[in-house]
Amino acid sequence: MVSRVESAAATRRALLDAAADLLDSGGPGAVTLREVGARAGVTRGAPYRHFPDKDSLLTAVAAEALDRLADQAQDVRTDPQAPPADKLRRALSALMTIGRRQPHLYRLMFTSPAGDPAAIHAATQAGDRAQDEFLAIVGDLVGAQHTSRYAALLLTSVHGITDMEVSGHLSADKWHITAEELVSTLVSMIDRQTRSG
Amino acid sequence: MVSRVESAAATRRALLDAAADLLDSGGPGAVTLREVGARAGVTRGAPYRHFPDKDSLLTAVAAEALDRLADQAQDVRTDPQAPPADKLRRALSALMTIGRRQPHLYRLMFTSPAGDPAAIHAATQAGDRAQDEFLAIVGDLVGAQHTSRYAALLLTSVHGITDMEVSGHLSADKWHITAEELVSTLVSMIDRQTRSG
DNA sequence: CAGTTTCAGATGACGTTGTCACCTTAACAA
DNA sequence: TTGTTAAGGTGACAACGTCATCTGAAACTG
């Protein structure tokens, strides 16, 4: 009933899910290959049949998250109804939501990928796809000649806002401003800029 | 010649320096208390006489780096010669330089501090001081009513630019723009904004 | 100055973890 | 049916964080 490849694929999936759960609960240090194996219903050594080492497993988790983000961005971009400005807002919001709901995963996604070359390649590819979607969304909004500049500025800035919020370095007490206000300030500045210049 | 407190202080300094060196060379994972002790001329257990655990040691390293950054920012801010716009550029440049020269330290500085409450408090304090200096520098430039909004935007954005450059997610091939260009775009946008509105 | 306290540091030990070498077993291909 | 392959199990090892305990000398107290 269950072919060998099916069973192996299911195990691999269970390993990735378990690793993601442990990552969420306590960061990369909380991900132990033994616990990952146990939660996937296998033993310590089994994960090494699917991932060459721990770094590669974590990088695979990051790659999947980047892929999901790229999918979300693609869905937003190809929505025929929404106006470009809404698309941008939704794409940025998707990124910030990951940061808030899964801070450890978010940090992992924006770390230099480690592990074996194949894992690194997969994560890089997924990250590139997410960036390309984002680039296209911004391009639809600001026009071709401004795209690269403002897409890069938006993405890096929103990442910085999210990252500092996640790590607690954007305290409302000191700054008297929320992450959302920062993003909308930035977006409207760029909007004004691209209209006038 | 060497009193007990002097010797202890020297050891503590050597431990912090060794930890910082190991951090630079390979990230937090490369910092082992055994190697830290060895480089400081003591044995495995000795670091525990100065730091309750590894997290507290790393947080102390981050706190010192944040303190140095705050000092740099303060030097810039109190320079009687430089025009406010130059001060901002120099302060932002100081931040980005840490990212480029000591990427692992940079990541550590922008992570939620871990370890014992005293270590966390020290790091938070140092970070707050650095942020206050930035706030004051931006305030001198854009005026009081815009300070909080644009200071936060500048700091978070430049952090995001630096962080993505450091982690390799800001490849020149894809974005056709450098970190410097992004920062200067942002600064001139804010400049235009505060002049006109 | 003698006795006591304190504390940096040394050492032995323990549990956990990543990783490897080797073995087993069941699915597949011939 | 038989040989091959690959997933998974198991034992082992070194490295690591951490703790309990011990030691010696500096600092303090009377």
CSV table of C-alpha atoms (C1' of nucleotides) in Angstrom, one decimal:
chain,number,residue,atom,x,y,z
A,1,MET,CA,0.0,0.0,0.0
A,2,VAL,CA,2.7,2.4,0.9
A,3,SER,CA,5.5,2.3,-1.5
A,4,ARG,CA,9.0,3.0,-0.3
A,5,VAL,CA,9.2,6.4,-1.9
A,6,GLU,CA,5.8,7.4,-0.4
A,7,SER,CA,7.0,6.4,3.0
A,8,ALA,CA,10.2,8.2,2.6
A,9,ALA,CA,8.5,11.3,1.4
A,10,ALA,CA,6.1,11.2,4.3
A,11,THR,CA,9.0,10.9,6.7
A,12,ARG,CA,10.8,13.8,5.1
A,13,ARG,CA,7.6,15.9,5.4
A,14,ALA,CA,7.2,14.9,9.1
A,15,LEU,CA,10.8,15.8,9.8
A,16,LEU,CA,10.4,19.3,8.2
A,17,ASP,CA,7.2,19.9,10.1
A,18,ALA,CA,8.7,18.8,13.4
A,19,ALA,CA,11.7,21.0,12.8
A,20,ALA,CA,9.5,24.0,12.0
A,21,ASP,CA,7.5,23.4,15.2
A,22,LEU,CA,10.5,23.2,17.4
A,23,LEU,CA,12.0,26.3,15.7
A,24,ASP,CA,8.8,28.2,16.5
A,25,SER,CA,8.8,27.1,20.0
A,26,GLY,CA,12.4,28.1,20.9
A,27,GLY,CA,14.6,29.0,18.0
A,28,PRO,CA,17.3,27.0,16.2
A,29,GLY,CA,18.8,25.9,19.5
A,30,ALA,CA,15.5,24.1,20.4
A,31,VAL,CA,15.7,22.1,17.2
A,32,THR,CA,17.5,18.9,18.1
A,33,LEU,CA,17.7,16.1,15.6
A,34,ARG,CA,16.7,13.6,18.2
A,35,GLU,CA,13.5,15.4,19.1
A,36,VAL,CA,12.8,16.1,15.4
A,37,GLY,CA,13.2,12.3,14.8
A,38,ALA,CA,11.0,11.4,17.7
A,39,ARG,CA,8.2,13.8,16.6
A,40,ALA,CA,8.4,12.3,13.1
A,41,GLY,CA,8.2,8.8,14.5
A,42,VAL,CA,11.7,7.8,13.8
A,43,THR,CA,15.0,7.6,15.7
A,44,ARG,CA,18.0,9.8,16.0
A,45,GLY,CA,19.9,8.6,13.0
A,46,ALA,CA,16.9,8.6,10.5
A,47,PRO,CA,17.0,12.3,9.7
A,48,TYR,CA,20.5,11.8,8.2
A,49,ARG,CA,18.8,9.7,5.5
A,50,HIS,CA,17.0,12.9,4.3
A,51,PHE,CA,19.3,15.8,5.3
A,52,PRO,CA,23.1,15.7,5.5
A,53,ASP,CA,23.2,17.7,8.7
A,54,LYS,CA,21.3,20.0,11.0
A,55,ASP,CA,22.1,23.1,9.1
A,56,SER,CA,20.7,21.6,5.9
A,57,LEU,CA,17.5,20.7,7.6
A,58,LEU,CA,17.1,24.2,9.0
A,59,THR,CA,17.9,25.7,5.6
A,60,ALA,CA,15.3,23.4,4.1
A,61,VAL,CA,12.7,24.8,6.6
A,62,ALA,CA,13.7,28.3,5.6
A,63,ALA,CA,13.4,27.4,1.9
A,64,GLU,CA,9.9,26.2,2.3
A,65,ALA,CA,8.9,29.3,4.2
A,66,LEU,CA,10.4,31.5,1.5
A,67,ASP,CA,8.5,29.4,-1.1
A,68,ARG,CA,5.2,29.9,0.7
A,69,LEU,CA,6.0,33.7,0.9
A,70,ALA,CA,6.7,33.7,-2.9
A,71,ASP,CA,3.4,31.9,-3.5
A,72,GLN,CA,1.5,34.4,-1.4
A,73,ALA,CA,3.2,37.3,-3.3
A,74,GLN,CA,2.3,35.6,-6.6
A,75,ASP,CA,-1.3,35.3,-5.5
A,76,VAL,CA,-1.4,38.9,-4.7
A,77,ARG,CA,0.3,40.0,-7.8
A,78,THR,CA,-2.0,38.0,-10.1
A,79,ASP,CA,-5.1,39.2,-8.4
A,80,PRO,CA,-7.0,40.9,-11.3
A,81,GLN,CA,-9.3,42.9,-9.0
A,82,ALA,CA,-7.0,44.7,-6.6
A,83,PRO,CA,-5.4,48.0,-7.4
A,84,PRO,CA,-1.6,48.0,-7.4
A,85,ALA,CA,-1.3,50.0,-4.2
A,86,ASP,CA,-3.4,47.4,-2.4
A,87,LYS,CA,-1.2,44.6,-3.8
A,88,LEU,CA,1.8,46.3,-2.3
A,89,ARG,CA,0.2,46.7,1.1
A,90,ARG,CA,-0.9,43.0,1.1
A,91,ALA,CA,2.6,41.8,0.0
A,92,LEU,CA,4.3,43.8,2.7
A,93,SER,CA,1.8,42.7,5.3
A,94,ALA,CA,2.4,39.1,4.4
A,95,LEU,CA,6.1,39.6,5.2
A,96,MET,CA,5.4,41.3,8.5
A,97,THR,CA,2.9,38.7,9.6
A,98,ILE,CA,5.5,36.0,9.4
A,99,GLY,CA,7.7,38.1,11.6
A,100,ARG,CA,5.0,38.5,14.2
A,101,ARG,CA,3.6,35.0,14.2
A,102,GLN,CA,6.9,33.1,13.7
A,103,PRO,CA,9.8,35.3,14.8
A,104,HIS,CA,12.3,32.5,14.8
A,105,LEU,CA,11.3,31.3,11.4
A,106,TYR,CA,11.5,34.9,10.2
A,107,ARG,CA,15.1,35.3,11.4
A,108,LEU,CA,16.0,32.1,9.8
A,109,MET,CA,14.6,33.2,6.5
A,110,PHE,CA,16.8,36.3,6.5
A,111,THR,CA,20.0,34.5,7.6
A,112,SER,CA,22.8,33.4,5.2
A,113,PRO,CA,21.7,29.9,4.3
A,114,ALA,CA,24.0,27.2,5.7
A,115,GLY,CA,24.5,23.5,5.2
A,116,ASP,CA,25.2,21.5,2.1
A,117,PRO,CA,25.2,23.2,-1.4
A,118,ALA,CA,21.9,21.7,-2.5
A,119,ALA,CA,20.1,23.1,0.6
A,120,ILE,CA,21.7,26.5,0.1
A,121,HIS,CA,20.7,26.5,-3.5
A,122,ALA,CA,17.1,25.7,-2.8
A,123,ALA,CA,16.8,28.4,-0.2
A,124,THR,CA,18.5,31.0,-2.5
A,125,GLN,CA,16.2,30.0,-5.3
A,126,ALA,CA,13.1,30.4,-3.2
A,127,GLY,CA,14.3,33.7,-1.8
A,128,ASP,CA,15.0,35.0,-5.3
A,129,ARG,CA,11.5,34.0,-6.4
A,130,ALA,CA,10.0,35.9,-3.5
A,131,GLN,CA,12.1,38.9,-4.3
A,132,ASP,CA,11.1,38.7,-8.0
A,133,GLU,CA,7.4,38.7,-7.1
A,134,PHE,CA,7.9,41.7,-4.9
A,135,LEU,CA,9.9,43.5,-7.6
A,136,ALA,CA,7.0,42.9,-10.1
A,137,ILE,CA,4.4,44.2,-7.6
A,138,VAL,CA,6.4,47.4,-7.0
A,139,GLY,CA,7.0,47.7,-10.7
A,140,ASP,CA,3.3,47.7,-11.4
A,141,LEU,CA,2.9,50.5,-8.9
A,142,VAL,CA,5.8,52.9,-9.5
A,143,GLY,CA,6.7,52.3,-13.1
A,144,ALA,CA,9.7,50.7,-14.7
A,145,GLN,CA,12.3,53.4,-14.3
A,146,HIS,CA,11.8,53.6,-10.6
A,147,THR,CA,11.3,49.9,-9.9
A,148,SER,CA,14.7,48.7,-8.8
A,149,ARG,CA,15.4,51.7,-6.6
A,150,TYR,CA,12.1,51.8,-4.7
A,151,ALA,CA,11.5,48.0,-4.6
A,152,ALA,CA,14.9,47.5,-2.9
A,153,LEU,CA,14.2,50.4,-0.5
A,154,LEU,CA,10.7,49.1,0.4
A,155,LEU,CA,11.8,45.5,0.9
A,156,THR,CA,14.9,46.3,3.0
A,157,SER,CA,13.1,48.9,5.0
A,158,VAL,CA,10.1,46.8,5.8
A,159,HIS,CA,12.5,44.0,6.7
A,160,GLY,CA,14.3,46.3,9.0
A,161,ILE,CA,11.1,47.5,10.6
A,162,THR,CA,9.8,44.0,11.1
A,163,ASP,CA,13.2,42.7,12.3
A,164,MET,CA,13.5,45.4,15.0
A,165,GLU,CA,10.0,45.0,16.1
A,166,VAL,CA,10.4,41.2,16.4
A,167,SER,CA,13.6,41.6,18.4
A,168,GLY,CA,12.0,44.2,20.7
A,169,HIS,CA,14.2,47.1,19.6
A,170,LEU,CA,11.3,49.1,18.3
A,171,SER,CA,9.6,49.9,21.6
A,172,ALA,CA,6.5,52.0,21.4
A,173,ASP,CA,7.5,53.8,24.6
A,174,LYS,CA,10.6,55.3,23.0
A,175,TRP,CA,9.5,55.8,19.4
A,176,HIS,CA,5.9,56.6,19.8
A,177,ILE,CA,5.1,55.0,16.5
A,178,THR,CA,4.0,51.6,15.3
A,179,ALA,CA,5.4,49.4,12.6
A,180,GLU,CA,2.3,50.0,10.4
A,181,GLU,CA,2.7,53.8,10.7
A,182,LEU,CA,6.3,53.5,9.6
A,183,VAL,CA,5.4,51.4,6.6
A,184,SER,CA,2.6,53.7,5.5
A,185,THR,CA,4.9,56.7,6.0
A,186,LEU,CA,7.4,55.1,3.7
A,187,VAL,CA,4.9,54.0,1.1
A,188,SER,CA,3.3,57.5,0.9
A,189,MET,CA,6.8,59.1,0.7
A,190,ILE,CA,7.7,56.9,-2.2
A,191,ASP,CA,4.3,57.5,-3.8
A,192,ARG,CA,4.7,61.2,-3.6
A,193,GLN,CA,8.3,60.9,-4.9
A,194,THR,CA,7.4,58.9,-7.9
A,195,ARG,CA,4.5,61.1,-8.9
A,196,SER,CA,6.4,64.4,-8.6
A,197,GLY,CA,9.8,63.2,-10.0
B,1,MET,CA,51.4,44.3,42.2
B,2,VAL,CA,48.2,42.8,41.0
B,3,SER,CA,45.4,42.9,43.4
B,4,ARG,CA,42.7,40.3,43.3
B,5,VAL,CA,40.1,42.6,41.8
B,6,GLU,CA,42.6,43.8,39.1
B,7,SER,CA,43.4,40.2,38.1
B,8,ALA,CA,39.7,39.3,38.0
B,9,ALA,CA,39.0,42.4,35.9
B,10,ALA,CA,41.7,41.5,33.5
B,11,THR,CA,40.4,38.0,33.2
B,12,ARG,CA,36.9,39.3,32.5
B,13,ARG,CA,38.3,41.5,29.8
B,14,ALA,CA,40.2,38.7,28.3
B,15,LEU,CA,37.1,36.5,28.3
B,16,LEU,CA,35.0,39.2,26.6
B,17,ASP,CA,37.8,39.8,24.0
B,18,ALA,CA,38.1,36.1,23.3
B,19,ALA,CA,34.4,35.7,22.9
B,20,ALA,CA,34.2,38.6,20.5
B,21,ASP,CA,37.1,37.1,18.4
B,22,LEU,CA,35.4,33.7,18.2
B,23,LEU,CA,32.1,35.4,17.4
B,24,ASP,CA,33.7,37.3,14.5
B,25,SER,CA,35.4,34.2,13.2
B,26,GLY,CA,32.3,31.9,13.0
B,27,GLY,CA,29.2,33.2,14.8
B,28,PRO,CA,27.7,32.3,18.1
B,29,GLY,CA,28.2,28.6,17.5
B,30,ALA,CA,31.9,29.1,17.2
B,31,VAL,CA,32.0,30.6,20.7
B,32,THR,CA,32.6,27.7,23.1
B,33,LEU,CA,33.3,28.5,26.8
B,34,ARG,CA,36.2,26.1,26.7
B,35,GLU,CA,37.9,27.9,23.9
B,36,VAL,CA,37.0,31.3,25.4
B,37,GLY,CA,38.6,30.2,28.6
B,38,ALA,CA,41.7,28.8,26.9
B,39,ARG,CA,42.3,32.0,25.0
B,40,ALA,CA,41.9,34.0,28.2
B,41,GLY,CA,44.5,31.7,29.8
B,42,VAL,CA,42.1,30.0,32.2
B,43,THR,CA,40.2,26.7,32.1
B,44,ARG,CA,36.7,25.6,31.3
B,45,GLY,CA,35.0,26.5,34.5
B,46,ALA,CA,36.6,29.8,35.1
B,47,PRO,CA,34.2,31.8,32.8
B,48,TYR,CA,31.4,30.9,35.2
B,49,ARG,CA,33.0,33.0,37.8
B,50,HIS,CA,32.3,36.0,35.6
B,51,PHE,CA,29.2,35.1,33.6
B,52,PRO,CA,26.4,32.9,34.8
B,53,ASP,CA,26.1,31.2,31.4
B,54,LYS,CA,27.0,31.4,27.7
B,55,ASP,CA,24.0,33.5,26.8
B,56,SER,CA,25.0,36.1,29.3
B,57,LEU,CA,28.5,36.2,28.0
B,58,LEU,CA,27.3,36.8,24.5
B,59,THR,CA,24.9,39.4,25.6
B,60,ALA,CA,27.7,41.2,27.4
B,61,VAL,CA,29.7,41.2,24.2
B,62,ALA,CA,26.7,42.7,22.4
B,63,ALA,CA,26.3,45.3,25.2
B,64,GLU,CA,29.8,46.4,24.8
B,65,ALA,CA,29.4,46.8,21.1
B,66,LEU,CA,26.2,48.8,21.5
B,67,ASP,CA,28.0,51.0,24.0
B,68,ARG,CA,30.9,51.6,21.6
B,69,LEU,CA,28.3,52.5,18.9
B,70,ALA,CA,26.6,54.9,21.3
B,71,ASP,CA,29.9,56.5,22.0
B,72,GLN,CA,30.6,56.9,18.3
B,73,ALA,CA,27.2,58.5,17.8
B,74,GLN,CA,27.7,60.8,20.7
B,75,ASP,CA,31.1,61.9,19.3
B,76,VAL,CA,29.4,62.7,16.0
B,77,ARG,CA,26.5,64.4,17.6
B,78,THR,CA,28.7,66.7,19.8
B,79,ASP,CA,31.0,67.6,16.9
B,80,PRO,CA,30.7,71.4,16.8
B,81,GLN,CA,32.0,71.7,13.3
B,82,ALA,CA,29.9,69.3,11.2
B,83,PRO,CA,26.5,70.3,9.7
B,84,PRO,CA,23.6,68.1,10.9
B,85,ALA,CA,23.3,66.3,7.5
B,86,ASP,CA,26.9,65.2,7.8
B,87,LYS,CA,26.3,64.0,11.3
B,88,LEU,CA,23.5,61.8,10.2
B,89,ARG,CA,25.5,60.4,7.4
B,90,ARG,CA,28.4,59.6,9.7
B,91,ALA,CA,26.1,58.0,12.3
B,92,LEU,CA,24.4,55.8,9.8
B,93,SER,CA,27.8,54.9,8.3
B,94,ALA,CA,29.1,53.8,11.7
B,95,LEU,CA,26.2,51.4,12.0
B,96,MET,CA,26.7,50.0,8.5
B,97,THR,CA,30.4,49.6,9.1
B,98,ILE,CA,29.8,47.3,12.0
B,99,GLY,CA,27.6,45.1,9.8
B,100,ARG,CA,30.3,44.9,7.1
B,101,ARG,CA,33.3,44.4,9.3
B,102,GLN,CA,31.7,42.2,12.0
B,103,PRO,CA,28.6,40.6,10.6
B,104,HIS,CA,28.1,38.1,13.4
B,105,LEU,CA,28.5,40.8,16.0
B,106,TYR,CA,26.0,43.0,14.1
B,107,ARG,CA,23.4,40.2,14.1
B,108,LEU,CA,24.0,39.7,17.8
B,109,MET,CA,23.5,43.4,18.5
B,110,PHE,CA,20.0,43.2,16.9
B,111,THR,CA,18.9,40.0,18.6
B,112,SER,CA,16.6,39.9,21.6
B,113,PRO,CA,19.2,39.8,24.5
B,114,ALA,CA,19.3,36.5,26.3
B,115,GLY,CA,20.8,35.3,29.5
B,116,ASP,CA,20.5,36.5,33.1
B,117,PRO,CA,18.5,39.7,33.9
B,118,ALA,CA,21.6,41.7,34.6
B,119,ALA,CA,23.1,41.0,31.3
B,120,ILE,CA,19.9,41.7,29.5
B,121,HIS,CA,19.5,45.0,31.4
B,122,ALA,CA,23.0,46.1,30.4
B,123,ALA,CA,22.4,45.3,26.7
B,124,THR,CA,19.0,47.1,26.7
B,125,GLN,CA,20.5,50.1,28.4
B,126,ALA,CA,23.4,50.3,25.9
B,127,GLY,CA,20.9,49.9,23.0
B,128,ASP,CA,18.7,52.6,24.4
B,129,ARG,CA,21.6,55.0,24.7
B,130,ALA,CA,22.6,54.3,21.1
B,131,GLN,CA,19.0,54.9,19.9
B,132,ASP,CA,18.8,58.1,21.9
B,133,GLU,CA,21.9,59.5,20.2
B,134,PHE,CA,20.4,58.7,16.8
B,135,LEU,CA,17.2,60.3,17.9
B,136,ALA,CA,19.0,63.5,18.8
B,137,ILE,CA,21.0,63.6,15.6
B,138,VAL,CA,17.9,63.2,13.5
B,139,GLY,CA,16.1,65.7,15.7
B,140,ASP,CA,18.8,68.3,15.0
B,141,LEU,CA,18.2,67.7,11.3
B,142,VAL,CA,14.5,67.5,10.7
B,143,GLY,CA,13.1,69.4,13.6
B,144,ALA,CA,11.2,68.3,16.7
B,145,GLN,CA,7.8,67.6,15.2
B,146,HIS,CA,9.2,65.2,12.7
B,147,THR,CA,11.8,63.5,14.9
B,148,SER,CA,10.1,60.5,16.2
B,149,ARG,CA,8.7,59.4,12.8
B,150,TYR,CA,11.7,60.0,10.7
B,151,ALA,CA,14.3,58.8,13.2
B,152,ALA,CA,12.5,55.5,13.6
B,153,LEU,CA,12.2,55.2,9.8
B,154,LEU,CA,15.8,55.9,9.2
B,155,LEU,CA,17.1,53.6,11.9
B,156,THR,CA,14.9,50.7,11.0
B,157,SER,CA,15.5,51.1,7.3
B,158,VAL,CA,19.2,51.4,7.5
B,159,HIS,CA,19.2,48.4,9.8
B,160,GLY,CA,17.2,46.5,7.2
B,161,ILE,CA,19.5,47.6,4.4
B,162,THR,CA,22.6,46.5,6.4
B,163,ASP,CA,21.1,43.3,7.6
B,164,MET,CA,20.1,42.2,4.1
B,165,GLU,CA,23.4,43.2,2.7
B,166,VAL,CA,25.2,41.3,5.4
B,167,SER,CA,23.1,38.1,4.9
B,168,GLY,CA,23.7,38.3,1.1
B,169,HIS,CA,20.0,39.0,0.3
B,170,LEU,CA,20.8,42.3,-1.4
B,171,SER,CA,22.7,41.1,-4.4
B,172,ALA,CA,23.8,43.8,-6.8
B,173,ASP,CA,23.0,41.5,-9.7
B,174,LYS,CA,19.3,41.5,-8.9
B,175,TRP,CA,18.8,44.9,-7.5
B,176,HIS,CA,21.3,47.0,-9.5
B,177,ILE,CA,21.7,49.3,-6.5
B,178,THR,CA,24.1,49.6,-3.6
B,179,ALA,CA,23.4,50.0,0.1
B,180,GLU,CA,24.9,53.5,-0.1
B,181,GLU,CA,22.5,54.5,-2.9
B,182,LEU,CA,19.6,53.1,-0.9
B,183,VAL,CA,20.5,55.1,2.2
B,184,SER,CA,21.1,58.3,0.2
B,185,THR,CA,17.8,57.9,-1.6
B,186,LEU,CA,16.0,57.5,1.8
B,187,VAL,CA,17.8,60.5,3.3
B,188,SER,CA,17.0,62.8,0.4
B,189,MET,CA,13.4,61.6,0.4
B,190,ILE,CA,13.1,62.5,4.0
B,191,ASP,CA,14.9,65.7,3.5
B,192,ARG,CA,12.5,66.7,0.7
B,193,GLN,CA,9.6,65.6,2.8
B,194,THR,CA,10.5,67.7,5.9
B,195,ARG,CA,11.2,70.7,3.8
B,196,SER,CA,7.9,70.7,1.9
B,197,GLY,CA,5.6,69.4,4.6
C,1,DC,C1',49.9,39.3,63.5
C,2,DA,C1',47.0,35.0,63.6
C,3,DG,C1',42.7,33.3,62.3
C,4,DT,C1',38.9,33.5,59.3
C,5,DT,C1',36.4,34.5,55.3
C,6,DT,C1',35.9,35.1,50.4
C,7,DC,C1',36.4,34.2,45.9
C,8,DA,C1',39.0,33.2,41.3
C,9,DG,C1',40.2,29.3,39.4
C,10,DA,C1',41.0,24.0,38.7
C,11,DT,C1',39.1,19.6,38.2
C,12,DG,C1',36.0,15.7,37.8
C,13,DA,C1',31.7,14.5,36.4
C,14,DC,C1',27.1,14.3,34.0
C,15,DG,C1',23.6,14.8,30.6
C,16,DT,C1',22.7,16.4,25.9
C,17,DT,C1',23.8,16.9,21.3
C,18,DG,C1',25.6,16.3,16.3
C,19,DT,C1',27.6,12.9,13.8
C,20,DC,C1',29.5,8.5,12.1
C,21,DA,C1',30.0,3.4,11.2
C,22,DC,C1',27.6,-0.5,11.0
C,23,DC,C1',23.6,-3.5,10.9
C,24,DT,C1',18.8,-4.8,9.6
C,25,DT,C1',14.9,-5.1,6.8
C,26,DA,C1',11.6,-4.4,3.3
C,27,DA,C1',10.6,-2.7,-1.3
C,28,DC,C1',12.1,-3.0,-6.0
C,29,DA,C1',14.4,-4.7,-10.3
C,30,DA,C1',16.4,-8.5,-12.8
D,1,DT,C1',13.5,-16.0,-6.9
D,2,DT,C1',17.5,-13.5,-6.0
D,3,DG,C1',20.4,-9.7,-5.7
D,4,DT,C1',20.3,-4.6,-4.9
D,5,DT,C1',19.2,-0.5,-2.8
D,6,DA,C1',17.9,2.7,0.5
D,7,DA,C1',15.2,3.9,4.9
D,8,DG,C1',15.7,3.2,9.4
D,9,DG,C1',17.7,1.3,13.9
D,10,DT,C1',21.6,1.1,17.1
D,11,DG,C1',26.0,1.7,19.4
D,12,DA,C1',29.6,4.7,20.0
D,13,DC,C1',32.3,9.0,20.3
D,14,DA,C1',33.8,13.6,20.8
D,15,DA,C1',32.4,18.2,22.0
D,16,DC,C1',29.8,21.1,24.7
D,17,DG,C1',27.2,23.6,28.7
D,18,DT,C1',26.9,23.2,33.3
D,19,DC,C1',27.3,21.9,38.1
D,20,DA,C1',29.5,20.3,42.6
D,21,DT,C1',33.5,20.2,44.8
D,22,DC,C1',38.1,21.3,45.9
D,23,DT,C1',42.3,24.5,46.4
D,24,DG,C1',45.0,28.3,47.3
D,25,DA,C1',45.8,32.9,47.9
D,26,DA,C1',44.3,37.5,48.7
D,27,DA,C1',41.5,40.3,51.8
D,28,DC,C1',39.5,41.2,56.0
D,29,DT,C1',38.8,41.0,61.2
D,30,DG,C1',39.9,40.6,65.9
